[in-house]
PDB file of C-alpha atoms in Angstrom:
ATOM      1  CA  MET A  11     -31.990 -34.005 -36.725  1.00 43.00           C
ATOM      2  CA  HIS A  12     -31.025 -30.368 -37.169  1.00 52.00           C
ATOM      3  CA  ASP A  13     -29.675 -28.138 -34.278  1.00 60.00           C
ATOM      4  CA  ASN A  14     -32.057 -25.600 -32.961  1.00 67.00           C
ATOM      5  CA  ILE A  15     -29.957 -22.579 -33.714  1.00 76.00           C
ATOM      6  CA  SER A  16     -30.565 -19.257 -35.295  1.00 84.00           C
ATOM      7  CA  SER A  17     -30.139 -18.261 -38.880  1.00 89.00           C
ATOM      8  CA  SER A  18     -27.029 -16.130 -37.920  1.00 88.00           C
ATOM      9  CA  LEU A  19     -25.308 -19.150 -36.371  1.00 91.00           C
ATOM     10  CA  ARG A  20     -26.042 -21.164 -39.464  1.00 92.00           C
ATOM     11  CA  TRP A  21     -24.454 -18.534 -41.688  1.00 93.00           C
ATOM     12  CA  GLN A  22     -21.395 -18.377 -39.303  1.00 94.00           C
ATOM     13  CA  ARG A  23     -20.918 -22.046 -39.534  1.00 94.00           C
ATOM     14  CA  ARG A  24     -20.776 -21.839 -43.409  1.00 95.00           C
ATOM     15  CA  LEU A  25     -18.516 -18.819 -43.335  1.00 96.00           C
ATOM     16  CA  THR A  26     -16.011 -20.311 -40.906  1.00 96.00           C
ATOM     17  CA  VAL A  27     -15.693 -23.465 -42.954  1.00 96.00           C
ATOM     18  CA  VAL A  28     -14.955 -21.325 -45.960  1.00 97.00           C
ATOM     19  CA  ALA A  29     -12.551 -19.210 -43.927  1.00 97.00           C
ATOM     20  CA  VAL A  30     -10.659 -22.378 -42.818  1.00 97.00           C
ATOM     21  CA  LEU A  31     -10.309 -23.366 -46.481  1.00 96.00           C
ATOM     22  CA  LEU A  32      -9.359 -19.946 -47.431  1.00 97.00           C
ATOM     23  CA  THR A  33      -6.686 -19.796 -44.656  1.00 97.00           C
ATOM     24  CA  ALA A  34      -5.192 -22.945 -45.913  1.00 95.00           C
ATOM     25  CA  GLY A  35      -4.854 -21.389 -49.339  1.00 95.00           C
ATOM     26  CA  VAL A  36      -3.251 -18.129 -47.875  1.00 96.00           C
ATOM     27  CA  ILE A  37      -0.797 -20.218 -45.957  1.00 94.00           C
ATOM     28  CA  MET A  38       0.259 -22.136 -49.118  1.00 94.00           C
ATOM     29  CA  LEU A  39       0.343 -18.893 -51.197  1.00 95.00           C
ATOM     30  CA  GLY A  40       2.535 -17.256 -48.496  1.00 93.00           C
ATOM     31  CA  ALA A  41       4.901 -20.293 -48.639  1.00 92.00           C
ATOM     32  CA  TRP A  42       5.018 -20.149 -52.380  1.00 93.00           C
ATOM     33  CA  THR A  43       5.791 -16.464 -52.289  1.00 93.00           C
ATOM     34  CA  ARG A  44       8.572 -16.904 -49.732  1.00 90.00           C
ATOM     35  CA  LEU A  45      10.122 -19.953 -51.336  1.00 89.00           C
ATOM     36  CA  ALA A  46       9.949 -18.476 -54.945  1.00 90.00           C
ATOM     37  CA  ASP A  47      11.991 -15.484 -53.437  1.00 89.00           C
ATOM     38  CA  ALA A  48       9.183 -13.265 -54.357  1.00 91.00           C
ATOM     39  CA  GLY A  49       8.642 -11.665 -50.975  1.00 90.00           C
ATOM     40  CA  LEU A  50       9.985  -8.437 -52.324  1.00 91.00           C
ATOM     41  CA  GLY A  51       8.484  -8.852 -55.667  1.00 90.00           C
ATOM     42  CA  CYS A  52       6.379  -5.742 -54.762  1.00 91.00           C
ATOM     43  CA  PRO A  53       8.521  -3.404 -52.835  1.00 89.00           C
ATOM     44  CA  ASP A  54       5.562  -1.261 -51.791  1.00 92.00           C
ATOM     45  CA  TRP A  55       2.264  -1.861 -49.945  1.00 92.00           C
ATOM     46  CA  PRO A  56      -0.673  -2.456 -50.348  1.00 90.00           C
ATOM     47  CA  GLY A  57      -0.204  -2.012 -54.138  1.00 91.00           C
ATOM     48  CA  CYS A  58       2.528  -3.140 -56.316  1.00 93.00           C
ATOM     49  CA  TYR A  59       4.643  -0.437 -57.901  1.00 92.00           C
ATOM     50  CA  GLY A  60       1.615   1.708 -57.234  1.00 92.00           C
ATOM     51  CA  HIS A  61      -0.846  -0.621 -58.838  1.00 94.00           C
ATOM     52  CA  MET A  62      -3.546  -2.804 -57.212  1.00 95.00           C
ATOM     53  CA  ASP A  63      -3.998  -4.726 -60.418  1.00 95.00           C
ATOM     54  CA  VAL A  64      -1.096  -7.336 -60.823  1.00 94.00           C
ATOM     55  CA  ARG A  65      -1.389  -7.052 -64.550  1.00 94.00           C
ATOM     56  CA  LYS A  66      -0.584  -3.295 -64.574  1.00 94.00           C
ATOM     57  CA  ALA A  67       2.281  -3.938 -62.157  1.00 92.00           C
ATOM     58  CA  ILE A  68       3.860  -6.560 -64.497  1.00 93.00           C
ATOM     59  CA  SER A  69       3.394  -4.130 -67.345  1.00 93.00           C
ATOM     60  CA  TYR A  70       5.056  -1.425 -65.419  1.00 91.00           C
ATOM     61  CA  VAL A  71       8.138  -3.565 -64.355  1.00 90.00           C
ATOM     62  CA  ASN A  72       8.477  -4.827 -68.004  1.00 89.00           C
ATOM     63  CA  SER A  73       8.452  -1.327 -69.404  1.00 89.00           C
ATOM     64  CA  ARG A  74      10.968  -0.081 -66.780  1.00 86.00           C
ATOM     65  CA  ASN A  75      13.344  -2.974 -67.319  1.00 82.00           C
ATOM     66  CA  GLU A  76      13.456  -1.988 -71.082  1.00 83.00           C
ATOM     67  CA  VAL A  77      14.549   1.483 -70.137  1.00 83.00           C
ATOM     68  CA  GLU A  78      16.764   0.564 -67.214  1.00 78.00           C
ATOM     69  CA  PRO A  79      17.861  -3.081 -67.630  1.00 74.00           C
ATOM     70  CA  GLY A  80      18.546  -4.827 -64.332  1.00 64.00           C
ATOM     71  CA  THR A  81      17.178  -2.007 -62.269  1.00 63.00           C
ATOM     72  CA  TYR A  82      13.772  -3.620 -61.456  1.00 62.00           C
ATOM     73  CA  ARG A  83      13.023  -7.066 -60.237  1.00 70.00           C
ATOM     74  CA  GLU A  84      11.605  -9.850 -62.348  1.00 82.00           C
ATOM     75  CA  ALA A  85       8.031  -9.217 -63.301  1.00 86.00           C
ATOM     76  CA  PHE A  86       6.805 -12.543 -62.639  1.00 88.00           C
ATOM     77  CA  LYS A  87       7.716 -12.239 -59.069  1.00 91.00           C
ATOM     78  CA  THR A  88       4.913  -9.781 -58.588  1.00 93.00           C
ATOM     79  CA  ILE A  89       2.413 -12.517 -59.312  1.00 94.00           C
ATOM     80  CA  PRO A  90       2.771 -14.718 -56.064  1.00 94.00           C
ATOM     81  CA  GLU A  91       3.111 -11.557 -53.824  1.00 94.00           C
ATOM     82  CA  MET A  92      -0.127  -9.900 -55.194  1.00 95.00           C
ATOM     83  CA  VAL A  93      -2.091 -13.142 -55.319  1.00 96.00           C
ATOM     84  CA  HIS A  94      -1.158 -13.824 -51.719  1.00 96.00           C
ATOM     85  CA  ARG A  95      -2.475 -10.304 -50.820  1.00 96.00           C
ATOM     86  CA  TYR A  96      -5.676 -10.756 -52.806  1.00 96.00           C
ATOM     87  CA  PHE A  97      -6.522 -13.923 -50.908  1.00 97.00           C
ATOM     88  CA  ALA A  98      -5.309 -12.538 -47.570  1.00 97.00           C
ATOM     89  CA  SER A  99      -7.582  -9.568 -48.055  1.00 96.00           C
ATOM     90  CA  ALA A 100     -10.601 -11.756 -48.864  1.00 97.00           C
ATOM     91  CA  LEU A 101      -9.809 -13.816 -45.696  1.00 97.00           C
ATOM     92  CA  GLY A 102      -9.726 -10.584 -43.660  1.00 97.00           C
ATOM     93  CA  LEU A 103     -13.005  -9.418 -44.965  1.00 97.00           C
ATOM     94  CA  LEU A 104     -14.623 -12.776 -44.253  1.00 97.00           C
ATOM     95  CA  ILE A 105     -13.350 -12.797 -40.704  1.00 98.00           C
ATOM     96  CA  LEU A 106     -14.756  -9.189 -40.208  1.00 98.00           C
ATOM     97  CA  ILE A 107     -18.097 -10.322 -41.424  1.00 97.00           C
ATOM     98  CA  VAL A 108     -18.034 -13.300 -38.932  1.00 96.00           C
ATOM     99  CA  ALA A 109     -17.021 -10.885 -36.136  1.00 97.00           C
ATOM    100  CA  VAL A 110     -19.791  -8.431 -36.744  1.00 97.00           C
ATOM    101  CA  MET A 111     -22.298 -11.273 -37.025  1.00 95.00           C
ATOM    102  CA  ALA A 112     -21.101 -12.686 -33.662  1.00 95.00           C
ATOM    103  CA  TRP A 113     -21.331  -9.263 -32.027  1.00 95.00           C
ATOM    104  CA  ARG A 114     -24.771  -8.597 -33.287  1.00 94.00           C
ATOM    105  CA  ASN A 115     -25.863 -11.972 -32.147  1.00 91.00           C
ATOM    106  CA  ARG A 116     -24.016 -11.953 -28.747  1.00 90.00           C
ATOM    107  CA  ARG A 117     -27.194 -12.287 -26.677  1.00 90.00           C
ATOM    108  CA  GLU A 118     -27.805 -15.784 -27.955  1.00 88.00           C
ATOM    109  CA  ALA A 119     -26.513 -18.460 -25.556  1.00 85.00           C
ATOM    110  CA  LYS A 120     -24.738 -20.582 -28.078  1.00 86.00           C
ATOM    111  CA  GLN A 121     -22.982 -17.670 -29.783  1.00 91.00           C
ATOM    112  CA  PRO A 122     -19.151 -17.480 -29.260  1.00 92.00           C
ATOM    113  CA  VAL A 123     -18.155 -13.872 -29.081  1.00 95.00           C
ATOM    114  CA  ALA A 124     -14.541 -13.676 -27.701  1.00 96.00           C
ATOM    115  CA  LEU A 125     -13.119 -16.060 -30.384  1.00 96.00           C
ATOM    116  CA  PRO A 126     -14.480 -14.278 -33.354  1.00 97.00           C
ATOM    117  CA  LEU A 127     -13.295 -10.787 -31.993  1.00 97.00           C
ATOM    118  CA  THR A 128      -9.887 -12.314 -31.156  1.00 98.00           C
ATOM    119  CA  LEU A 129      -9.658 -13.494 -34.825  1.00 98.00           C
ATOM    120  CA  LEU A 130     -10.522 -10.071 -36.032  1.00 98.00           C
ATOM    121  CA  VAL A 131      -7.715  -8.468 -33.871  1.00 98.00           C
ATOM    122  CA  LEU A 132      -5.371 -11.212 -35.015  1.00 98.00           C
ATOM    123  CA  VAL A 133      -6.067 -10.763 -38.677  1.00 97.00           C
ATOM    124  CA  ILE A 134      -5.473  -6.994 -38.354  1.00 97.00           C
ATOM    125  CA  CYS A 135      -2.251  -7.732 -36.782  1.00 97.00           C
ATOM    126  CA  GLN A 136      -1.459 -10.110 -39.661  1.00 97.00           C
ATOM    127  CA  GLY A 137      -2.156  -7.258 -42.156  1.00 96.00           C
ATOM    128  CA  ILE A 138       0.408  -4.998 -40.249  1.00 97.00           C
ATOM    129  CA  LEU A 139       3.062  -7.663 -40.194  1.00 97.00           C
ATOM    130  CA  GLY A 140       2.414  -8.437 -43.866  1.00 95.00           C
ATOM    131  CA  LYS A 141       3.045  -4.689 -44.617  1.00 96.00           C
ATOM    132  CA  TRP A 142       6.233  -4.721 -42.371  1.00 96.00           C
ATOM    133  CA  THR A 143       7.452  -7.870 -44.103  1.00 96.00           C
ATOM    134  CA  VAL A 144       7.627  -5.858 -47.257  1.00 94.00           C
ATOM    135  CA  THR A 145       8.616  -2.303 -46.053  1.00 94.00           C
ATOM    136  CA  MET A 146      11.303  -3.664 -43.523  1.00 94.00           C
ATOM    137  CA  GLY A 147      12.913  -5.773 -46.359  1.00 93.00           C
ATOM    138  CA  LEU A 148      12.069  -9.333 -45.117  1.00 94.00           C
ATOM    139  CA  GLN A 149      13.324  -8.743 -41.577  1.00 95.00           C
ATOM    140  CA  PRO A 150      13.677 -12.366 -40.254  1.00 96.00           C
ATOM    141  CA  THR A 151      11.701 -11.736 -36.969  1.00 96.00           C
ATOM    142  CA  ILE A 152       8.898 -10.190 -38.809  1.00 97.00           C
ATOM    143  CA  VAL A 153       8.733 -12.896 -41.471  1.00 96.00           C
ATOM    144  CA  MET A 154       8.664 -15.568 -38.676  1.00 96.00           C
ATOM    145  CA  LEU A 155       5.994 -13.796 -36.652  1.00 96.00           C
ATOM    146  CA  HIS A 156       3.909 -13.346 -39.817  1.00 97.00           C
ATOM    147  CA  LEU A 157       4.261 -17.018 -40.472  1.00 95.00           C
ATOM    148  CA  LEU A 158       3.246 -17.863 -36.879  1.00 95.00           C
ATOM    149  CA  GLY A 159       0.180 -15.514 -37.143  1.00 96.00           C
ATOM    150  CA  GLY A 160      -0.922 -17.445 -40.224  1.00 95.00           C
ATOM    151  CA  PHE A 161      -0.780 -20.645 -38.222  1.00 95.00           C
ATOM    152  CA  THR A 162      -2.517 -19.166 -35.356  1.00 96.00           C
ATOM    153  CA  THR A 163      -5.314 -17.801 -37.426  1.00 97.00           C
ATOM    154  CA  MET A 164      -5.821 -21.303 -38.912  1.00 96.00           C
ATOM    155  CA  THR A 165      -5.834 -22.831 -35.476  1.00 95.00           C
ATOM    156  CA  LEU A 166      -8.371 -20.258 -33.992  1.00 96.00           C
ATOM    157  CA  LEU A 167     -10.635 -20.697 -37.076  1.00 97.00           C
ATOM    158  CA  CYS A 168     -10.766 -24.472 -36.613  1.00 94.00           C
ATOM    159  CA  TRP A 169     -11.528 -23.937 -32.976  1.00 94.00           C
ATOM    160  CA  LEU A 170     -14.310 -21.631 -33.925  1.00 96.00           C
ATOM    161  CA  THR A 171     -15.679 -24.054 -36.373  1.00 95.00           C
ATOM    162  CA  ALA A 172     -15.690 -26.754 -33.684  1.00 91.00           C
ATOM    163  CA  LYS A 173     -17.528 -24.561 -31.196  1.00 92.00           C
ATOM    164  CA  LEU A 174     -20.110 -23.543 -33.755  1.00 91.00           C
ATOM    165  CA  TYR A 175     -20.764 -27.262 -34.667  1.00 88.00           C
ATOM    166  CA  HIS A 176     -20.619 -28.227 -30.892  1.00 81.00           C
ATOM    167  CA  TRP A 177     -17.856 -30.744 -31.566  1.00 74.00           C
ATOM    168  CA  PRO A 178     -16.199 -30.252 -28.111  1.00 58.00           C
ATOM    169  CA  ARG A 179     -19.540 -31.649 -26.544  1.00 58.00           C
ATOM    170  CA  PHE A 180     -19.236 -34.633 -28.988  1.00 52.00           C
ATOM    171  CA  LEU A 181     -15.705 -35.304 -28.221  1.00 56.00           C
ATOM    172  CA  ASN A 182     -16.317 -35.362 -24.506  1.00 58.00           C
ATOM    173  CA  ASP A 183     -18.112 -38.574 -24.983  1.00 54.00           C
ATOM    174  CA  CYS A 184     -14.695 -40.238 -25.826  1.00 60.00           C
ATOM    175  CA  ASP A 185     -12.756 -40.100 -22.513  1.00 61.00           C
ATOM    176  CA  VAL A 186      -9.097 -39.335 -23.243  1.00 65.00           C
ATOM    177  CA  ARG A 187      -8.499 -37.116 -20.257  1.00 71.00           C
ATOM    178  CA  SER A 188      -5.530 -39.082 -19.146  1.00 76.00           C
ATOM    179  CA  LEU A 189      -3.657 -37.894 -22.254  1.00 81.00           C
ATOM    180  CA  LYS A 190      -4.052 -34.208 -21.658  1.00 84.00           C
ATOM    181  CA  GLY A 191      -0.443 -33.741 -20.274  1.00 91.00           C
ATOM    182  CA  LEU A 192       1.007 -35.546 -23.303  1.00 92.00           C
ATOM    183  CA  ALA A 193      -1.171 -33.625 -25.693  1.00 90.00           C
ATOM    184  CA  GLY A 194      -0.012 -30.390 -24.078  1.00 93.00           C
ATOM    185  CA  ALA A 195       3.529 -31.406 -24.545  1.00 96.00           C
ATOM    186  CA  ALA A 196       2.950 -32.284 -28.065  1.00 95.00           C
ATOM    187  CA  ILE A 197       1.351 -28.872 -28.884  1.00 94.00           C
ATOM    188  CA  GLY A 198       4.400 -27.341 -27.230  1.00 95.00           C
ATOM    189  CA  VAL A 199       6.962 -28.988 -29.215  1.00 97.00           C
ATOM    190  CA  VAL A 200       4.912 -28.581 -32.466  1.00 96.00           C
ATOM    191  CA  ILE A 201       4.665 -24.845 -31.824  1.00 95.00           C
ATOM    192  CA  LEU A 202       8.462 -24.566 -31.140  1.00 96.00           C
ATOM    193  CA  GLN A 203       9.132 -26.637 -34.272  1.00 96.00           C
ATOM    194  CA  ILE A 204       6.979 -24.442 -36.413  1.00 95.00           C
ATOM    195  CA  ALA A 205       8.863 -21.389 -34.968  1.00 95.00           C
ATOM    196  CA  LEU A 206      12.258 -23.066 -35.771  1.00 96.00           C
ATOM    197  CA  GLY A 207      11.015 -23.749 -39.248  1.00 94.00           C
ATOM    198  CA  GLY A 208       9.932 -20.150 -39.753  1.00 94.00           C
ATOM    199  CA  TRP A 209      13.267 -18.980 -38.468  1.00 96.00           C
ATOM    200  CA  THR A 210      15.009 -21.397 -40.773  1.00 96.00           C
ATOM    201  CA  THR A 211      13.189 -20.113 -43.816  1.00 94.00           C
ATOM    202  CA  ALA A 212      13.403 -16.493 -42.851  1.00 94.00           C
ATOM    203  CA  ASN A 213      17.259 -16.707 -42.622  1.00 95.00           C
ATOM    204  CA  TYR A 214      17.581 -18.799 -45.837  1.00 94.00           C
ATOM    205  CA  ALA A 215      19.053 -21.672 -43.932  1.00 95.00           C
ATOM    206  CA  ALA A 216      17.116 -24.512 -45.499  1.00 92.00           C
ATOM    207  CA  VAL A 217      19.906 -25.689 -47.834  1.00 91.00           C
ATOM    208  CA  VAL A 218      22.906 -25.142 -45.513  1.00 94.00           C
ATOM    209  CA  CYS A 219      22.728 -28.742 -44.300  1.00 94.00           C
ATOM    210  CA  THR A 220      22.539 -31.250 -47.211  1.00 91.00           C
ATOM    211  CA  GLU A 221      23.245 -34.506 -45.392  1.00 93.00           C
ATOM    212  CA  LEU A 222      21.258 -36.643 -42.952  1.00 93.00           C
ATOM    213  CA  PRO A 223      20.428 -37.133 -40.164  1.00 92.00           C
ATOM    214  CA  ILE A 224      21.826 -33.923 -38.686  1.00 94.00           C
ATOM    215  CA  CYS A 225      24.096 -32.094 -40.972  1.00 94.00           C
ATOM    216  CA  GLU A 226      27.415 -32.443 -42.700  1.00 91.00           C
ATOM    217  CA  SER A 227      30.256 -34.105 -40.703  1.00 92.00           C
ATOM    218  CA  GLY A 228      31.924 -31.670 -38.381  1.00 92.00           C
ATOM    219  CA  TRP A 229      28.774 -29.648 -37.867  1.00 94.00           C
ATOM    220  CA  LYS A 230      29.423 -29.411 -34.108  1.00 94.00           C
ATOM    221  CA  ASP A 231      32.415 -27.120 -34.912  1.00 93.00           C
ATOM    222  CA  HIS A 232      30.105 -24.617 -36.645  1.00 92.00           C
ATOM    223  CA  ILE A 233      27.637 -23.774 -33.865  1.00 95.00           C
ATOM    224  CA  ASN A 234      27.069 -20.246 -33.138  1.00 95.00           C
ATOM    225  CA  PHE A 235      23.945 -19.724 -30.958  1.00 95.00           C
ATOM    226  CA  ARG A 236      24.545 -16.033 -30.352  1.00 94.00           C
ATOM    227  CA  ASP A 237      24.240 -14.818 -33.978  1.00 93.00           C
ATOM    228  CA  ALA A 238      21.845 -17.592 -34.976  1.00 94.00           C
ATOM    229  CA  PHE A 239      19.262 -16.414 -32.483  1.00 95.00           C
ATOM    230  CA  THR A 240      19.702 -12.701 -32.538  1.00 92.00           C
ATOM    231  CA  PHE A 241      16.149 -11.578 -33.296  1.00 92.00           C
ATOM    232  CA  TRP A 242      16.820  -7.938 -33.913  1.00 88.00           C
ATOM    233  CA  GLY A 243      19.704  -5.617 -34.861  1.00 80.00           C
ATOM    234  CA  HIS A 244      21.503  -7.868 -37.329  1.00 77.00           C
ATOM    235  CA  GLU A 245      24.703  -5.935 -38.649  1.00 76.00           C
ATOM    236  CA  HIS A 246      24.901  -6.182 -42.404  1.00 79.00           C
ATOM    237  CA  ASP A 247      25.636  -3.838 -45.338  1.00 75.00           C
ATOM    238  CA  LYS A 248      22.718  -5.150 -47.624  1.00 84.00           C
ATOM    239  CA  PRO A 249      19.687  -2.899 -48.541  1.00 83.00           C
ATOM    240  CA  ASP A 250      17.308  -5.735 -47.203  1.00 88.00           C
ATOM    241  CA  TYR A 251      17.454  -9.283 -45.804  1.00 92.00           C
ATOM    242  CA  GLU A 252      16.692 -11.108 -48.951  1.00 90.00           C
ATOM    243  CA  PHE A 253      18.732 -14.213 -49.280  1.00 89.00           C
ATOM    244  CA  GLY A 254      19.809 -13.836 -45.687  1.00 91.00           C
ATOM    245  CA  VAL A 255      22.502 -11.866 -43.898  1.00 92.00           C
ATOM    246  CA  LEU A 256      23.910 -14.444 -41.429  1.00 94.00           C
ATOM    247  CA  GLU A 257      27.163 -16.207 -41.712  1.00 94.00           C
ATOM    248  CA  ASN A 258      27.285 -19.874 -42.612  1.00 94.00           C
ATOM    249  CA  ASP A 259      27.925 -20.985 -38.865  1.00 96.00           C
ATOM    250  CA  ALA A 260      24.795 -19.233 -37.704  1.00 96.00           C
ATOM    251  CA  ARG A 261      22.770 -20.618 -40.540  1.00 96.00           C
ATOM    252  CA  THR A 262      24.107 -24.046 -39.710  1.00 97.00           C
ATOM    253  CA  THR A 263      23.051 -23.681 -36.072  1.00 97.00           C
ATOM    254  CA  ILE A 264      19.475 -22.697 -36.999  1.00 97.00           C
ATOM    255  CA  HIS A 265      19.224 -25.797 -39.389  1.00 97.00           C
ATOM    256  CA  VAL A 266      20.655 -28.180 -36.826  1.00 97.00           C
ATOM    257  CA  MET A 267      18.162 -26.986 -34.197  1.00 97.00           C
ATOM    258  CA  HIS A 268      15.428 -27.518 -36.598  1.00 97.00           C
ATOM    259  CA  ARG A 269      16.475 -31.089 -37.197  1.00 97.00           C
ATOM    260  CA  PHE A 270      16.619 -31.665 -33.449  1.00 97.00           C
ATOM    261  CA  GLY A 271      13.146 -30.178 -33.170  1.00 97.00           C
ATOM    262  CA  ALA A 272      11.970 -32.685 -35.792  1.00 96.00           C
ATOM    263  CA  ILE A 273      13.290 -35.614 -33.750  1.00 97.00           C
ATOM    264  CA  ALA A 274      11.552 -34.255 -30.675  1.00 97.00           C
ATOM    265  CA  VAL A 275       8.246 -33.807 -32.573  1.00 97.00           C
ATOM    266  CA  PHE A 276       8.579 -37.313 -33.945  1.00 97.00           C
ATOM    267  CA  LEU A 277       9.130 -38.782 -30.496  1.00 97.00           C
ATOM    268  CA  VAL A 278       6.406 -36.769 -28.553  1.00 97.00           C
ATOM    269  CA  VAL A 279       3.702 -36.606 -31.306  1.00 97.00           C
ATOM    270  CA  GLY A 280       4.282 -40.203 -32.218  1.00 96.00           C
ATOM    271  CA  LEU A 281       3.930 -41.315 -28.693  1.00 96.00           C
ATOM    272  CA  LEU A 282       0.655 -39.196 -28.470  1.00 94.00           C
ATOM    273  CA  ALA A 283      -0.741 -40.773 -31.686  1.00 93.00           C
ATOM    274  CA  LEU A 284       0.079 -44.361 -30.303  1.00 92.00           C
ATOM    275  CA  ARG A 285      -1.497 -43.804 -26.992  1.00 90.00           C
ATOM    276  CA  VAL A 286      -4.595 -42.240 -28.611  1.00 88.00           C
ATOM    277  CA  MET A 287      -5.088 -45.309 -30.809  1.00 87.00           C
ATOM    278  CA  LEU A 288      -4.483 -47.765 -27.858  1.00 85.00           C
ATOM    279  CA  ASN A 289      -6.376 -45.895 -25.116  1.00 79.00           C
ATOM    280  CA  ALA A 290      -9.335 -44.316 -26.851  1.00 70.00           C
ATOM    281  CA  ARG A 291     -12.750 -45.653 -25.950  1.00 73.00           C
ATOM    282  CA  CYS A 292     -14.434 -44.610 -29.266  1.00 75.00           C
ATOM    283  CA  HIS A 293     -13.887 -45.108 -32.971  1.00 77.00           C
ATOM    284  CA  PHE A 294     -13.567 -41.363 -33.726  1.00 77.00           C
ATOM    285  CA  HIS A 295     -10.430 -41.078 -31.392  1.00 78.00           C
ATOM    286  CA  ARG A 296      -8.679 -44.170 -32.681  1.00 83.00           C
ATOM    287  CA  ASN A 297      -9.164 -42.841 -36.254  1.00 87.00           C
ATOM    288  CA  PHE A 298      -7.953 -39.426 -34.995  1.00 85.00           C
ATOM    289  CA  GLY A 299      -4.810 -41.159 -33.686  1.00 89.00           C
ATOM    290  CA  LEU A 300      -4.276 -42.822 -36.907  1.00 92.00           C
ATOM    291  CA  ALA A 301      -4.587 -39.494 -38.759  1.00 93.00           C
ATOM    292  CA  ILE A 302      -2.069 -37.806 -36.382  1.00 93.00           C
ATOM    293  CA  GLY A 303       0.491 -40.692 -36.901  1.00 94.00           C
ATOM    294  CA  GLY A 304      -0.124 -40.578 -40.744  1.00 95.00           C
ATOM    295  CA  LEU A 305       0.433 -36.809 -41.064  1.00 95.00           C
ATOM    296  CA  LEU A 306       3.507 -37.055 -38.787  1.00 96.00           C
ATOM    297  CA  LEU A 307       5.044 -39.659 -40.984  1.00 96.00           C
ATOM    298  CA  LEU A 308       4.164 -37.593 -44.107  1.00 96.00           C
ATOM    299  CA  GLN A 309       5.691 -34.515 -42.552  1.00 95.00           C
ATOM    300  CA  ILE A 310       8.898 -36.261 -41.798  1.00 95.00           C
ATOM    301  CA  ALA A 311       9.103 -37.770 -45.308  1.00 96.00           C
ATOM    302  CA  LEU A 312       8.559 -34.252 -46.841  1.00 95.00           C
ATOM    303  CA  GLY A 313      11.362 -32.847 -44.556  1.00 94.00           C
ATOM    304  CA  ILE A 314      13.714 -35.636 -45.673  1.00 95.00           C
ATOM    305  CA  GLY A 315      12.673 -35.117 -49.241  1.00 95.00           C
ATOM    306  CA  ASN A 316      13.540 -31.518 -49.131  1.00 93.00           C
ATOM    307  CA  VAL A 317      17.131 -32.338 -47.940  1.00 92.00           C
ATOM    308  CA  VAL A 318      17.494 -35.023 -50.531  1.00 91.00           C
ATOM    309  CA  PHE A 319      16.190 -33.136 -53.407  1.00 92.00           C
ATOM    310  CA  LYS A 320      17.407 -29.640 -52.501  1.00 89.00           C
ATOM    311  CA  VAL A 321      14.196 -28.050 -51.435  1.00 89.00           C
ATOM    312  CA  PRO A 322      12.016 -28.321 -54.519  1.00 90.00           C
ATOM    313  CA  LEU A 323       9.225 -25.770 -54.597  1.00 89.00           C
ATOM    314  CA  LEU A 324       6.166 -27.943 -54.429  1.00 90.00           C
ATOM    315  CA  MET A 325       7.636 -30.255 -51.672  1.00 93.00           C
ATOM    316  CA  ALA A 326       8.715 -27.202 -49.570  1.00 91.00           C
ATOM    317  CA  VAL A 327       5.204 -25.675 -49.900  1.00 91.00           C
ATOM    318  CA  ALA A 328       3.632 -29.006 -48.899  1.00 92.00           C
ATOM    319  CA  HIS A 329       6.069 -29.306 -45.906  1.00 92.00           C
ATOM    320  CA  ASN A 330       5.012 -25.796 -44.813  1.00 88.00           C
ATOM    321  CA  PHE A 331       1.353 -26.575 -45.179  1.00 86.00           C
ATOM    322  CA  PHE A 332       1.255 -29.911 -43.365  1.00 85.00           C
ATOM    323  CA  ALA A 333       2.911 -28.374 -40.358  1.00 81.00           C
ATOM    324  CA  VAL A 334      -0.604 -26.809 -39.566  1.00 74.00           C
TER     325      VAL A 334
END
């Protein structure tokens, strides 16, 4: 039985599903760019060495490196940066189309309007942050905000998709209202942990602790909260923030806090998954609880794997993606 909805809403359903998948790709491409140390592979914006075509940018860098060896960056680092920009631009265009369709269809009772417009504003802000990430030389606070913006975009797109398909109404048939407080706490610790993860990678602190469960022995003697969580005005003599500017103690502090955040997420989200499975009154929520628990264990395993195997690229990208 089909919903009695307009053609516009049907198209918005399709486009938001595509946008969710595209956002997942953009998040992974952003992680690949960052973890491959290609964030400054293109030092200008929106082009790359003055070119929108990545092939021309590669040719330009190679030709300049022949004339002035060592002056320009590795040509291959232009690829992740520009591919990320291409996909992000496509996502922005898709969200613009959905927002325009929502506004034109705003008089229909079932049409969400505020959420598509919020997404449009968010994706514009993301474009600005993406520009600043490059032009401000990977300033850590900008990098972290850009990462959080990507995760927020994914969350709002999933919410919009759910509203367009009327999933909230369906989920109300399964009474789990008693878990609202715990779910809110879980969301809070996950957001904080994602921010800590973004701050860890933005400050190149991922490999500073190579032992489990917290860090190397004596880590308590190397805690420096003041420098670790200074979000602006870092004093340094480098031309940019690539590979980090913080001293080892500050990086250790950031990494240790991310480890403690992981423990908090494991406890709170794990408890939520368990209670959903035990208390849910319908099959859907029991499976949802299982999915939460499974993804939590996968994310913990990827985090441990990053420590044991010294942050291999594919594992680090997966760890970034499954945080969503």
